[in-house]
PDB file of C-alpha atoms in Angstrom:
ATOM      1  CA  ALA A   1      38.310 129.059 106.925  1.00 67.00           C
ATOM      2  CA  SER A   2      37.705 127.414 110.247  1.00 84.00           C
ATOM      3  CA  ALA A   3      38.170 123.612 110.489  1.00 85.00           C
ATOM      4  CA  SER A   4      38.991 123.385 106.781  1.00 88.00           C
ATOM      5  CA  VAL A   5      42.377 121.614 106.530  1.00 94.00           C
ATOM      6  CA  ASP A   6      43.701 118.173 107.385  1.00 94.00           C
ATOM      7  CA  LEU A   7      47.363 119.130 107.826  1.00 95.00           C
ATOM      8  CA  VAL A   8      49.351 122.178 108.948  1.00 95.00           C
ATOM      9  CA  VAL A   9      53.133 122.009 108.384  1.00 96.00           C
ATOM     10  CA  ASP A  10      55.333 124.175 110.609  1.00 95.00           C
ATOM     11  CA  LYS A  11      58.969 124.516 109.489  1.00 93.00           C
ATOM     12  CA  SER A  12      60.421 125.844 112.767  1.00 88.00           C
ATOM     13  CA  ALA A  13      58.000 128.781 113.092  1.00 93.00           C
ATOM     14  CA  LEU A  14      56.935 127.489 116.518  1.00 91.00           C
ATOM     15  CA  ASP A  15      60.545 127.641 117.750  1.00 92.00           C
ATOM     16  CA  CYS A  16      60.669 131.350 116.875  1.00 91.00           C
ATOM     17  CA  ILE A  17      57.214 132.189 118.182  1.00 90.00           C
ATOM     18  CA  LEU A  18      57.886 130.517 121.544  1.00 87.00           C
ATOM     19  CA  CYS A  19      60.327 133.369 122.182  1.00 84.00           C
ATOM     20  CA  SER A  20      57.488 135.908 121.906  1.00 83.00           C
ATOM     21  CA  ASP A  21      54.145 136.555 123.508  1.00 83.00           C
ATOM     22  CA  GLY A  22      52.305 135.481 120.332  1.00 84.00           C
ATOM     23  CA  VAL A  23      52.473 131.723 120.869  1.00 84.00           C
ATOM     24  CA  GLY A  24      48.915 131.421 122.172  1.00 82.00           C
ATOM     25  CA  ARG A  25      47.459 133.340 119.235  1.00 86.00           C
ATOM     26  CA  TYR A  26      49.558 131.320 116.760  1.00 88.00           C
ATOM     27  CA  LEU A  27      48.501 127.946 118.171  1.00 86.00           C
ATOM     28  CA  ARG A  28      44.852 128.991 118.445  1.00 85.00           C
ATOM     29  CA  GLY A  29      45.040 129.785 114.713  1.00 88.00           C
ATOM     30  CA  VAL A  30      46.582 126.410 113.887  1.00 89.00           C
ATOM     31  CA  HIS A  31      44.004 124.642 116.066  1.00 87.00           C
ATOM     32  CA  ALA A  32      41.110 126.556 114.460  1.00 88.00           C
ATOM     33  CA  MET A  33      42.257 125.757 110.894  1.00 90.00           C
ATOM     34  CA  LEU A  34      42.398 122.012 111.485  1.00 91.00           C
ATOM     35  CA  ARG A  35      39.477 119.687 111.041  1.00 90.00           C
ATOM     36  CA  PRO A  36      38.797 117.372 114.011  1.00 85.00           C
ATOM     37  CA  GLY A  37      41.533 114.726 113.910  1.00 84.00           C
ATOM     38  CA  GLY A  38      43.665 116.923 111.629  1.00 91.00           C
ATOM     39  CA  SER A  39      47.452 116.886 112.046  1.00 93.00           C
ATOM     40  CA  TYR A  40      50.009 119.531 112.990  1.00 94.00           C
ATOM     41  CA  ALA A  41      53.519 118.586 111.771  1.00 96.00           C
ATOM     42  CA  ILE A  42      56.361 120.548 113.361  1.00 95.00           C
ATOM     43  CA  ALA A  43      60.055 120.629 112.456  1.00 95.00           C
ATOM     44  CA  SER A  44      61.708 121.768 115.687  1.00 95.00           C
ATOM     45  CA  PHE A  45      65.100 122.137 117.310  1.00 93.00           C
ATOM     46  CA  ARG A  46      63.542 121.632 120.753  1.00 91.00           C
ATOM     47  CA  THR A  47      63.910 118.309 122.514  1.00 90.00           C
ATOM     48  CA  GLU A  48      61.057 115.841 122.616  1.00 90.00           C
ATOM     49  CA  ASP A  49      60.724 116.446 126.381  1.00 90.00           C
ATOM     50  CA  GLU A  50      60.416 120.223 125.851  1.00 89.00           C
ATOM     51  CA  LEU A  51      57.770 119.751 123.181  1.00 89.00           C
ATOM     52  CA  ARG A  52      55.810 117.326 125.358  1.00 87.00           C
ATOM     53  CA  ARG A  53      55.807 119.919 128.180  1.00 84.00           C
ATOM     54  CA  ILE A  54      54.653 122.635 125.782  1.00 83.00           C
ATOM     55  CA  PHE A  55      51.732 120.642 124.406  1.00 82.00           C
ATOM     56  CA  GLY A  56      50.917 118.374 127.356  1.00 78.00           C
ATOM     57  CA  ASP A  57      47.692 116.492 126.750  1.00 78.00           C
ATOM     58  CA  ALA A  58      46.173 119.311 124.687  1.00 79.00           C
ATOM     59  CA  TRP A  59      46.982 117.448 121.446  1.00 86.00           C
ATOM     60  CA  ARG A  60      47.241 113.731 120.690  1.00 87.00           C
ATOM     61  CA  TRP A  61      50.934 112.917 120.271  1.00 89.00           C
ATOM     62  CA  GLU A  62      51.274 110.878 117.074  1.00 92.00           C
ATOM     63  CA  ARG A  63      54.995 110.645 116.362  1.00 92.00           C
ATOM     64  CA  CYS A  64      58.426 112.128 117.013  1.00 93.00           C
ATOM     65  CA  VAL A  65      61.232 111.340 114.572  1.00 94.00           C
ATOM     66  CA  SER A  66      64.820 112.597 114.812  1.00 93.00           C
ATOM     67  CA  LEU A  67      65.793 114.144 111.485  1.00 91.00           C
ATOM     68  CA  THR A  68      69.303 115.056 112.651  1.00 92.00           C
ATOM     69  CA  ALA A  69      71.051 115.062 116.016  1.00 91.00           C
ATOM     70  CA  ARG A  70      69.380 118.411 116.833  1.00 92.00           C
ATOM     71  CA  CYS A  71      66.210 118.485 114.742  1.00 93.00           C
ATOM     72  CA  ARG A  72      63.066 116.437 115.084  1.00 93.00           C
ATOM     73  CA  LEU A  73      59.785 116.122 113.268  1.00 93.00           C
ATOM     74  CA  VAL A  74      56.769 115.936 115.557  1.00 93.00           C
ATOM     75  CA  VAL A  75      53.266 115.091 114.393  1.00 93.00           C
ATOM     76  CA  LEU A  76      50.372 116.013 116.681  1.00 91.00           C
ATOM     77  CA  ALA A  77      46.682 115.385 116.073  1.00 90.00           C
ATOM     78  CA  LYS A  78      43.931 117.789 116.990  1.00 85.00           C
ATOM     79  CA  GLY A  79      41.925 116.376 119.858  1.00 74.00           C
ATOM     80  CA  PRO A  80      38.178 116.617 120.330  1.00 69.00           C
ATOM     81  CA  GLY A  81      38.338 119.534 122.784  1.00 67.00           C
ATOM     82  CA  ASP A  82      39.239 123.188 122.494  1.00 64.00           C
ATOM     83  CA  ASP A  83      42.580 122.935 124.342  1.00 65.00           C
ATOM     84  CA  MET A  84      45.522 123.877 122.169  1.00 65.00           C
ATOM     85  CA  LEU A  85      48.310 124.374 124.704  1.00 62.00           C
ATOM     86  CA  ALA A  86      49.268 122.945 128.056  1.00 56.00           C
ATOM     87  CA  PRO A  87      49.454 125.665 130.720  1.00 51.00           C
ATOM     88  CA  PRO A  88      51.866 127.274 131.304  1.00 55.00           C
ATOM     89  CA  VAL A  89      53.715 127.814 128.030  1.00 50.00           C
ATOM     90  CA  VAL A  90      57.341 126.705 128.308  1.00 50.00           C
ATOM     91  CA  THR A  91      59.594 129.430 126.950  1.00 52.00           C
ATOM     92  CA  PRO A  92      63.390 129.460 126.686  1.00 52.00           C
ATOM     93  CA  GLU A  93      63.529 131.416 129.949  1.00 53.00           C
ATOM     94  CA  ALA A  94      61.512 128.793 131.864  1.00 46.00           C
TER      95      ALA A  94
END
């Protein structure tokens, strides 16, 4: 249901989806599920800089913690607006 959860946990799904044309649909779904102020926790092999370019100011950046030398946990909070992705999407080819 729309705006019904406080937390969405993503265990590297975003990394895979960024290589496809489904990233917008995926993130719109995550954004729609979250209550205002809800959190999106992402385990990712992308660098913090890459993730910041992907999300821009569309989400409130809460935390980035290195889990290993290559993997980080990022926690984003849903902002008050409808933006869910910074244009343009940064893909591995970009």
